[in-house]
Coordinates of C-alpha atoms and ligand atoms in Angstrom, one line a residue:
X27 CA 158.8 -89.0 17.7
X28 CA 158.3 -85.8 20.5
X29 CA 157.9 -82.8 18.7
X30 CA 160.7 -80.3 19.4
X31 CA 159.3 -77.5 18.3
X32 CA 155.8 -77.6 20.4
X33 CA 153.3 -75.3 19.9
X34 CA 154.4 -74.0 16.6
X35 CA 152.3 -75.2 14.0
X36 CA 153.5 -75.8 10.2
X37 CA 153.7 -72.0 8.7
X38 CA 151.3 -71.0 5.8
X39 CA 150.7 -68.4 3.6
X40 CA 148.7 -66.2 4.9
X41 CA 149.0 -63.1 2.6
X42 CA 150.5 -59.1 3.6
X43 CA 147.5 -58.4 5.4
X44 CA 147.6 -61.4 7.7
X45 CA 149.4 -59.9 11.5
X46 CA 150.1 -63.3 12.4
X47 CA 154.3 -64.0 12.8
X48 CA 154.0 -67.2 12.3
X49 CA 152.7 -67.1 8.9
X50 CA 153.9 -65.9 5.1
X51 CA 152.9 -62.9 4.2
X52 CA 154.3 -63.2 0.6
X53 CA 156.0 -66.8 0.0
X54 CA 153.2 -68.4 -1.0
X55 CA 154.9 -71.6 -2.8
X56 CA 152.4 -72.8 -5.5
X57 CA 152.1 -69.2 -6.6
X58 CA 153.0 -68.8 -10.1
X59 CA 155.1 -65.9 -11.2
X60 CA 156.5 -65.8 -15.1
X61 CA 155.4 -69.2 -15.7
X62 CA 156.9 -71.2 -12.6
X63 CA 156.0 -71.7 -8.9
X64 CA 157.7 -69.3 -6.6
X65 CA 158.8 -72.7 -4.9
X66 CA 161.2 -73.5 -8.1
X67 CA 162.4 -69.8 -8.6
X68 CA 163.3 -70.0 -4.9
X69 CA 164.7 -73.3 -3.6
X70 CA 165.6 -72.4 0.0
X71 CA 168.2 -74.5 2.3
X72 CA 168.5 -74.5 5.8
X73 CA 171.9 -73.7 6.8
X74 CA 172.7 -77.1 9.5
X75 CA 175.7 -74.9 11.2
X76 CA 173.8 -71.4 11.9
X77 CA 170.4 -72.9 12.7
X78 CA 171.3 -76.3 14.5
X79 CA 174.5 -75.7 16.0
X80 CA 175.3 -71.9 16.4
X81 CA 173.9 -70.7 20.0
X82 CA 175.1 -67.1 19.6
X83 CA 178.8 -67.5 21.3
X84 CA 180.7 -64.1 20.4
X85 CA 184.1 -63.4 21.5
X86 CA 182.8 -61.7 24.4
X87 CA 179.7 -64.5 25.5
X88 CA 178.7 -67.6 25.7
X89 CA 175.8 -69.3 24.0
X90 CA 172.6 -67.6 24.6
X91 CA 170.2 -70.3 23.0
X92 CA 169.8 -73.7 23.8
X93 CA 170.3 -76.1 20.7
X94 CA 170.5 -78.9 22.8
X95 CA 166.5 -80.1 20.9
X96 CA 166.5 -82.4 24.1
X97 CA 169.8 -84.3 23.9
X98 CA 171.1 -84.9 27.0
X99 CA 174.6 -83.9 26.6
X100 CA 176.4 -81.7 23.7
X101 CA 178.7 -82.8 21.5
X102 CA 177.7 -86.4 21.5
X103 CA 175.9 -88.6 18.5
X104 CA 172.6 -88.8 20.7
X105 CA 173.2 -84.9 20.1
X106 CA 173.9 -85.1 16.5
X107 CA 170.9 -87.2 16.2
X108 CA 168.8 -84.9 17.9
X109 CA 169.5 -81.8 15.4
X110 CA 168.7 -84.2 13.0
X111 CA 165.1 -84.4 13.9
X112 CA 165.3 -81.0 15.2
X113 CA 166.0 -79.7 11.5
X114 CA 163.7 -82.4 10.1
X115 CA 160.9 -81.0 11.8
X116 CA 162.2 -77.4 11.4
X117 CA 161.7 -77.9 7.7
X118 CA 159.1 -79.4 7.1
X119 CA 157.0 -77.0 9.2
X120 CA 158.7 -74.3 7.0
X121 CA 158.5 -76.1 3.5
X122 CA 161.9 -75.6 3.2
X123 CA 163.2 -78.6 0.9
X124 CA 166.9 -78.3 1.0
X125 CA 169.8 -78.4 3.8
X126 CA 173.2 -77.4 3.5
X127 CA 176.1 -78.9 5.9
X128 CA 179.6 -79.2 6.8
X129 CA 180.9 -82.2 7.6
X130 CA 182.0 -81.6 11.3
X131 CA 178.1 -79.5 11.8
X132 CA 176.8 -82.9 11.7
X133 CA 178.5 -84.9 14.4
X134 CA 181.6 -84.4 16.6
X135 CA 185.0 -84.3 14.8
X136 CA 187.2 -87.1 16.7
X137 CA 191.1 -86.7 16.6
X138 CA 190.9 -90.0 14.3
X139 CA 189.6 -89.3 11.4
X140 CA 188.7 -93.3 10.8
X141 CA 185.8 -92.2 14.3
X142 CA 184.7 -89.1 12.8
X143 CA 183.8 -90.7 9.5
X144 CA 182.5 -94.0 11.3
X145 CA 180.2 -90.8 12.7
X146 CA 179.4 -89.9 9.7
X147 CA 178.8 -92.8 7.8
X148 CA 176.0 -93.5 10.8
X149 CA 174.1 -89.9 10.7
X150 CA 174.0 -89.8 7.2
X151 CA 172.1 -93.4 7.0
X152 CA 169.6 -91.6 9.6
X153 CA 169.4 -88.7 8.1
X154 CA 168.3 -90.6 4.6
X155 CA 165.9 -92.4 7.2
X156 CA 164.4 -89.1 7.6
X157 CA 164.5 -88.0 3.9
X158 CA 162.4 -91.2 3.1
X159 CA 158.8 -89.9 2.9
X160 CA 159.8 -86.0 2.1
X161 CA 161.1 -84.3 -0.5
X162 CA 163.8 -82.9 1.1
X163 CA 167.2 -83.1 -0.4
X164 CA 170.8 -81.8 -0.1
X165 CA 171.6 -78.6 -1.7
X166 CA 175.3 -78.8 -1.1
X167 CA 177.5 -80.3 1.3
X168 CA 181.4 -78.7 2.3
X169 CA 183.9 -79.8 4.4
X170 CA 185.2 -77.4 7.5
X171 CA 188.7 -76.8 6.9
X172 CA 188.7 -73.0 8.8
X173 CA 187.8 -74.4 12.7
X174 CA 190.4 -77.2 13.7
X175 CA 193.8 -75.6 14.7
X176 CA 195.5 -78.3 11.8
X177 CA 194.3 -75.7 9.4
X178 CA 196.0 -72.6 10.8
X179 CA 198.2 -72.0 7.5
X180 CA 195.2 -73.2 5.7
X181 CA 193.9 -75.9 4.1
X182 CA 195.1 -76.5 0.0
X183 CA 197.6 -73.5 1.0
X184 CA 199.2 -74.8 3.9
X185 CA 202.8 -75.6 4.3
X186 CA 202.1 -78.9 5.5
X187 CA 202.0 -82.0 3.4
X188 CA 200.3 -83.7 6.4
X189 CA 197.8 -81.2 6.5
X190 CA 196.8 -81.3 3.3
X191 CA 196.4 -84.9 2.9
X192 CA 194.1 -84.2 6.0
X193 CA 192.0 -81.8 4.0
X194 CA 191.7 -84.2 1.0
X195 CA 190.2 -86.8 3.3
X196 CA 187.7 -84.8 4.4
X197 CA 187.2 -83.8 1.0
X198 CA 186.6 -86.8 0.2
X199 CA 184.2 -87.9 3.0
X200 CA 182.2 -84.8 2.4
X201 CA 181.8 -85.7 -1.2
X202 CA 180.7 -89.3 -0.3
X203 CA 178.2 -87.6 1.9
X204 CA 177.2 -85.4 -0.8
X205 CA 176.4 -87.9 -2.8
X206 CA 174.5 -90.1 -0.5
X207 CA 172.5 -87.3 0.3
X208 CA 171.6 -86.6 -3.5
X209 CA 173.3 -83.2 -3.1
X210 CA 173.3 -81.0 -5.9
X211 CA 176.4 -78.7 -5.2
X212 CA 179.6 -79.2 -3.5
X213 CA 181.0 -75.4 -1.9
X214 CA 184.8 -74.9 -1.5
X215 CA 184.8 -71.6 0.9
X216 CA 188.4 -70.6 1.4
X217 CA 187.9 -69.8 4.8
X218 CA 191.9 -70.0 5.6
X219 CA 193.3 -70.0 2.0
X220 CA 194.9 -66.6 2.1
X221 CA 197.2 -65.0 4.2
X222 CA 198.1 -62.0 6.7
X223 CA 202.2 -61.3 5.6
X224 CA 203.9 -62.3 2.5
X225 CA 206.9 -62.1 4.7
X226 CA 206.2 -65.9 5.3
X227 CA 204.1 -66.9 2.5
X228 CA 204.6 -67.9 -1.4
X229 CA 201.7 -66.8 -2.9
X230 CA 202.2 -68.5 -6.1
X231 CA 203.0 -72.0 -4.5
X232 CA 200.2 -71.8 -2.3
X233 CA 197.3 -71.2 -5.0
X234 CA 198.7 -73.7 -7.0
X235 CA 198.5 -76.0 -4.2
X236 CA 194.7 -75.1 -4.2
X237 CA 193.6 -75.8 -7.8
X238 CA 195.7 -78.9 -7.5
X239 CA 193.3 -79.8 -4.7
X240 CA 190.4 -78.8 -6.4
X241 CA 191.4 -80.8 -9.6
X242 CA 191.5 -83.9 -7.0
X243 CA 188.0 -82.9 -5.7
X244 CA 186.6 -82.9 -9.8
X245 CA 188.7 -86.1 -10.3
X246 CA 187.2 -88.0 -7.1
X247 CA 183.2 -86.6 -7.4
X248 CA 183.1 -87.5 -11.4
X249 CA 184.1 -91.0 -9.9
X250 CA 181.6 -91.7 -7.6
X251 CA 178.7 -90.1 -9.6
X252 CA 178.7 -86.6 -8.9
X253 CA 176.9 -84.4 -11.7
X254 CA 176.7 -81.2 -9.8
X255 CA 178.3 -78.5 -9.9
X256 CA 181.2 -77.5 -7.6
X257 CA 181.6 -74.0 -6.2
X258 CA 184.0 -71.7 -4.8
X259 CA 182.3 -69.0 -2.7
X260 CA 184.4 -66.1 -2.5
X261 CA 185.0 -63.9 0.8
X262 CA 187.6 -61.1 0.5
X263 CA 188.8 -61.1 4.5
X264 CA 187.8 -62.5 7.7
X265 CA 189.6 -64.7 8.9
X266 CA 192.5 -64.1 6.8
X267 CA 193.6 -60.3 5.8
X268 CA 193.8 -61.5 2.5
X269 CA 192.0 -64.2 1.0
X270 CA 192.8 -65.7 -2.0
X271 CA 188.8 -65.9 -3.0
X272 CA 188.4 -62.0 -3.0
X273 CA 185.1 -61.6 -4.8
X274 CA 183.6 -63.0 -7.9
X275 CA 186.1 -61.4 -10.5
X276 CA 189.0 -62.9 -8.6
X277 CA 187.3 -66.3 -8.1
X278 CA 186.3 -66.6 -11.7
X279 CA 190.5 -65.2 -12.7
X280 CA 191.4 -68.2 -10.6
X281 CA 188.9 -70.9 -11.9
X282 CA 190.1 -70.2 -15.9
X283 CA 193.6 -70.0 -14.7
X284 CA 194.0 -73.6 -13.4
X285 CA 191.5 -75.1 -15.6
X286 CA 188.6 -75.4 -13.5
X287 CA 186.0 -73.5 -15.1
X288 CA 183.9 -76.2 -16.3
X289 CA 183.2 -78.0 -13.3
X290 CA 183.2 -74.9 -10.5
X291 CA 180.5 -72.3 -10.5
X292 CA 180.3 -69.4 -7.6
X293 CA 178.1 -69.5 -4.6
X294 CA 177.6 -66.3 -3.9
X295 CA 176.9 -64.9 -0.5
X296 CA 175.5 -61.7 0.1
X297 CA 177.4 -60.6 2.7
X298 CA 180.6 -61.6 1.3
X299 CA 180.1 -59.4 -1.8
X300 CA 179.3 -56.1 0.5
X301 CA 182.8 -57.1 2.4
X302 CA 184.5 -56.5 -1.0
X303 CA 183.3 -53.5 -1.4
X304 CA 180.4 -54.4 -4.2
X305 CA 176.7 -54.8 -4.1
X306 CA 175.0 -58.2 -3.7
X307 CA 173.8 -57.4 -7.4
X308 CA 177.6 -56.8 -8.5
X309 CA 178.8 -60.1 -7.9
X310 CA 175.9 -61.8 -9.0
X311 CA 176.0 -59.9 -12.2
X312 CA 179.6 -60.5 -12.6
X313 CA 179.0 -64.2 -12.5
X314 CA 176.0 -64.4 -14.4
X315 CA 177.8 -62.5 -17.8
X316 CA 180.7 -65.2 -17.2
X317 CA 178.3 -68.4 -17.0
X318 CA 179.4 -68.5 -13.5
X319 CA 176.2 -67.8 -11.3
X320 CA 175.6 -71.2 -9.3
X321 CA 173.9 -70.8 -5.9
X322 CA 173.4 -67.9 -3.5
X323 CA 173.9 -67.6 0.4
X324 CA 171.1 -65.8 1.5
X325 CA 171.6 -63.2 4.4
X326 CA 172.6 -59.6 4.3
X327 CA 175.4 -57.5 6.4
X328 CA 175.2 -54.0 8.3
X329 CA 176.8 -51.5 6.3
X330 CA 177.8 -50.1 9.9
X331 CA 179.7 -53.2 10.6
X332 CA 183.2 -54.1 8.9
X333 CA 183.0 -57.8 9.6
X334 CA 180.2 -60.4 7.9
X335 CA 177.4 -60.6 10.5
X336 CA 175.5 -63.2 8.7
X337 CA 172.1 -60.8 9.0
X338 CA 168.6 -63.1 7.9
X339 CA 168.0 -60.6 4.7
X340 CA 165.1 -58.1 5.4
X341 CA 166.6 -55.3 2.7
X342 CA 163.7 -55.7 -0.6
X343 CA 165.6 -53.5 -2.6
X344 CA 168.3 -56.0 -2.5
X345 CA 166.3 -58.9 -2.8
X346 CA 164.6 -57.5 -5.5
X347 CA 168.1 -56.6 -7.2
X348 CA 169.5 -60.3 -6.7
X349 CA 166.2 -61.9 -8.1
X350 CA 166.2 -59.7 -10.6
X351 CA 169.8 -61.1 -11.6
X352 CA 168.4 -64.7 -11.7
X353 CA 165.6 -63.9 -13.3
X354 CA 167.8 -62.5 -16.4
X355 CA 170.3 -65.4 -15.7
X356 CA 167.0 -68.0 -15.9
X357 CA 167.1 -69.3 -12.4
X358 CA 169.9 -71.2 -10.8
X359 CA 171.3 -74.8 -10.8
X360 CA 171.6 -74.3 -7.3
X361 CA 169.7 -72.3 -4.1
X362 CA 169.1 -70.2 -1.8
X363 CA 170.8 -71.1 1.2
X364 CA 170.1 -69.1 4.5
X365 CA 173.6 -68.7 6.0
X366 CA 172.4 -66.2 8.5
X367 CA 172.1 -66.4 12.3
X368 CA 169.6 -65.0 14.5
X369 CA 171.1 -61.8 16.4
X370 CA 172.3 -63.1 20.0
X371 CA 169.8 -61.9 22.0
X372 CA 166.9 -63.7 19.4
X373 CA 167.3 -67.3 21.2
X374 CA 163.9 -68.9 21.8
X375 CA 162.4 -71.3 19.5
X376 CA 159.8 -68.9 18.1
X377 CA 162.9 -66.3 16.7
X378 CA 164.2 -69.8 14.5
X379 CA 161.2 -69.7 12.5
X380 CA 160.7 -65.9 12.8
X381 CA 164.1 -65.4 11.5
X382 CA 162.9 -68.4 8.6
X383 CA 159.8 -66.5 7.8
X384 CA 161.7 -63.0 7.5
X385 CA 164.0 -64.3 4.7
X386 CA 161.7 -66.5 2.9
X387 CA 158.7 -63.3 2.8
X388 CA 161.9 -61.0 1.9
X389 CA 163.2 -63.4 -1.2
X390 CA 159.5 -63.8 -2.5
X391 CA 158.5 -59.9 -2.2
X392 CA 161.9 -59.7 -4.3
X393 CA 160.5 -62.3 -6.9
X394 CA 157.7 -60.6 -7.3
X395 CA 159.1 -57.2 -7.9
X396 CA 161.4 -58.1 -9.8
X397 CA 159.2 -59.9 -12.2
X398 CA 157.5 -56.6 -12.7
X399 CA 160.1 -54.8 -13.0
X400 CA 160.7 -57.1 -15.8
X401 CA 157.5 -57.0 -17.5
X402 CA 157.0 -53.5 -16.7
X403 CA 160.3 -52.9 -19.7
X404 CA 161.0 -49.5 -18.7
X405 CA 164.3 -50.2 -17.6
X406 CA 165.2 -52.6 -20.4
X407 CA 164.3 -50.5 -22.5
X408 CA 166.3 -47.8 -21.6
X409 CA 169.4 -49.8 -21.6
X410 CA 168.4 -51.1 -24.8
X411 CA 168.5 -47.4 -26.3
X412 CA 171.4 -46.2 -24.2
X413 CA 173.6 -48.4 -26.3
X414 CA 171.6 -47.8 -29.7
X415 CA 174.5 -46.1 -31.5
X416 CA 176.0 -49.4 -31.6
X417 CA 173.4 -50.7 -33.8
X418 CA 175.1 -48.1 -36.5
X419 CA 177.3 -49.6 -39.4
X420 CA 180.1 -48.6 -37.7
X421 CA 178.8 -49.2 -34.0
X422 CA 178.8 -53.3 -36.1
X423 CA 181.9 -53.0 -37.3
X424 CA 183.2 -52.5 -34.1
X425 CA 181.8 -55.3 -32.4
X426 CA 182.6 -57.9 -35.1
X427 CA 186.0 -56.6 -35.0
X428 CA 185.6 -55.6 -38.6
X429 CA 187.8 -52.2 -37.7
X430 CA 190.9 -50.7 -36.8
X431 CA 192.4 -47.8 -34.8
X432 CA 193.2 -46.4 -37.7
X433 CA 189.7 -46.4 -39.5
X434 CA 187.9 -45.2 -36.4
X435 CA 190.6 -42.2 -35.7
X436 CA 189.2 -41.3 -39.4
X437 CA 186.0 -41.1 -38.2
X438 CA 187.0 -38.9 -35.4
X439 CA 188.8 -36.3 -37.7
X440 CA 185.7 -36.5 -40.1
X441 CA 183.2 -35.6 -37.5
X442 CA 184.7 -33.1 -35.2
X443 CA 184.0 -32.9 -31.7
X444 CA 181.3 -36.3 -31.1
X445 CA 178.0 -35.1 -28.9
X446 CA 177.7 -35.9 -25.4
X447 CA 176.7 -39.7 -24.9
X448 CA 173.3 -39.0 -23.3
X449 CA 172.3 -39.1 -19.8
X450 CA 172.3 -41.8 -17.6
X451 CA 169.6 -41.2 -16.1
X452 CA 170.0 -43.0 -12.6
X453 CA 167.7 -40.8 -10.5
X454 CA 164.8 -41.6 -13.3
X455 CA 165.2 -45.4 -13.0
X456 CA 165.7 -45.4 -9.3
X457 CA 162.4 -44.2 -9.0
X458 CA 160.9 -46.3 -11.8
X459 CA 162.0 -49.2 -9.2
X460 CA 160.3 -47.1 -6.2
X461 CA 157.7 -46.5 -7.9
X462 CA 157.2 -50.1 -8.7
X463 CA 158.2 -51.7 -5.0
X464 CA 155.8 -49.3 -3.5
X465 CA 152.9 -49.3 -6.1
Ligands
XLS508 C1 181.7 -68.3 6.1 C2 181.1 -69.0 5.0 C3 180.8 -70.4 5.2 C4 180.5 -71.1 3.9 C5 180.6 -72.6 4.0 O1 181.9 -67.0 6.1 O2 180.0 -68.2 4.6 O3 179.8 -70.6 6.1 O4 179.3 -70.8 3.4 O5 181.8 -73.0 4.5
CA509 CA1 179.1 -65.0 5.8
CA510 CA1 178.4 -68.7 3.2

């Protein structure tokens, strides 16, 4: 087998004071932090659509890197086959142990789609060729149903009975895949499930439409041996205007609504939660107090950019913040996946695994510093006695719904005016986290 990446050796930890780039300067995977390797608190997945297909096309440019890996002509299976060791060798000189795919980043999508799962059936035998002898595994497969034109008026929205028995045979295929490829998630990203007018669209028909979908998907996976989880990964815009996945509060809404909480989790992406307006740690947090937080797409946007730009995460603060959140929510079922793209002009070789090592060194300095935020206490403690007046016999009446408006209003006339609640004392804890990032 040729090495495709030549000349860049397998990446090691090196530690912070190490200047070489192609080394860790913090992920250091058998280190132990609160009792488990950093390798379990952080199970990272290549992304197979940013890192083996995506060559930096924008809508003003063409591809600026080559992700040919030596194939002689795009778009063919020789080609598929190629990104296959390509990614193979990508992560294993990483120690990256998971992938993530889409059904159509793995080999060309035929107008028939009897050829494109022929396709399909064939990579996926090769790429459990290649999983023989590793440990690599599939953290969660999905099936494109944004890119083709069919899906214009979406997928599980659309108006089209047609289409949407399309979508539900590639649902299907992708779940097969899953499966074969010992996956433990299975991501539903509404990329067109919303719309731009209600002029031409029945809202209430069309998210019906999805959980109905979604029920199928439960009903098939359970059948063919699929334990994971399934998620929905919400996005509020981009491509649609409005998109029926807003954020985590929406997605969760949706998921209770039709029934579906027990099988679907989120997948939240970092990007996707600054889009709606929130922090990264919001929407984690929201899914985490609702049982909800699965698996996390791993990048970061530019707050000087309205659109999702897929960023390789280099913000600590907000690494630390999201670990932080899976620390108190005990890990994850799922993973980190790195859905982020090097920035167009970053297209040699060497910028794959710098980009790689960026994210990996960003999520582990966020481990780490959140695990002492965590032992340091001081801001758990301070929550703790922000909310001590409800440890009062009243305070427990109210929360085991042992009161009434009437008994409480009592209280109110007994006592007068009540004192202010105490400060909140943000500027205090934001530097209690400064002070312990930067000790
Ligand atoms: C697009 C989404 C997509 C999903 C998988 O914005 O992030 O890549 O993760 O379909
Ligand atoms: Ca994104
Ligand atoms: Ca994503």
């Amino acid at each position: 087998m040729t090495e495709i990446f030549e000349g860049i050796p397998a990446i090691r930890y090196e530690g912070k004071d190490s200047d070489n780039p192609l080394a860790f300067k913090y992920y250091d995977a058998d280190r132990v932090i609160l009792g488990k390797k950093m390798s379990e608190h952080l199970p990272f997945a290549m992304a197979w659509w940013h890192n083996l297909c995506a060559g930096g096309t924008d809508m003003f440019g063409r591809d600026t890197a080559d992700k040919s890996f030596g194939a002689s002509e795009k778009g063919t299976m020789e080609h598929a086959r190629a990104k296959v060791d390509a990614g193979f060798e990508f992560m294993q000189k990483l120690g990256i142990k998971y992938f993530c795919f889409h059904d159509v980043d793995l080999v060309p999508e035929a107008d028939d789609i009897k050829v494109t799962n022929q396709r399909l059936d064939e990579i996926s035998d090769y790429i459990l060729e290649k999983m023989k002898g590793t440990d690599i595994k599939c953290l969660w497969g999905t099936a494109n149903m944004f890119g083709n034109p069919r899906f214009m008026n979406g997928a599980g929205s659309t108006n089209s009975v047609d289409v949407y028995s399309f979508a539900a045979a590639q649902i299907k295929k992708a779940l097969d895949l899953t499966v074969k490829l010992g996956g433990r998630g299975y991501v539903f990203w509404g990329g067109r499930e919303g719309y731009e007018t209600l002029l031409n669209t029945d809202v209430k028909f069309e998210q019906e439409n999805i959980a109905k979908l979604m029920h199928m998907a439960v009903d098939y996976g359970r059948s063919i041996g699929f334990t994971g989880d399934f998620y929905i990964e919400p996005k509020p815009k981009e491509p649609m205007k409005h998109q029926y996945d807003f954020d985590a509060a929406t997605a969760i809404g949706f998921l209770r609504q039709y029934g579906l909480d027990k099988d679907f989790k989120l997948n939240i992406e970092a990007n996707h939660a600054t889009l709606a307006g929130h922090t990264f740690q919001h929407d984690l947090r929201i899914s985490a107090i609702n049982g909800m937080l699965g698996s996390i797409d791993a990048n970061q946007g530019d707050t000087l950019l309205g659109w999702d730009t897929d960023e390789f995460p280099f913000n600590v603060y907000d690494a630390t913040l999201c670990m932080y959140e899976v620390l108190k929510n005990g890990g994850l079922t799922g993973g980190f996946n790195f859905d982020s793209k090097n920035r167009r002009p970053s297209y040699t070789k060497e910028d794959m695994f710098y980009a790689y090592i960026l994210g990996m060194d960003t999520f582990a300095l966020g481990l780490i510093k959140a695990a002492e935020m965590i032992e340091d206490g001081r801001i758990d403690k301070f929550i703790e006695e922000k909310y001590a007046s409800w440890k009062s016999e009243l305070g427990q009446k109210i929360r085991n719904n042992e009161t009434s408006l009437v008994e409480l209003a009592k209280h109110a006339e007994e006592m007068g005016a009540p004192e202010l609640p105490g400060s909140g004392r943000q500027e205090y804890l934001e530097a209690v986290m400064n002070n312990i990032l930067f000790k």
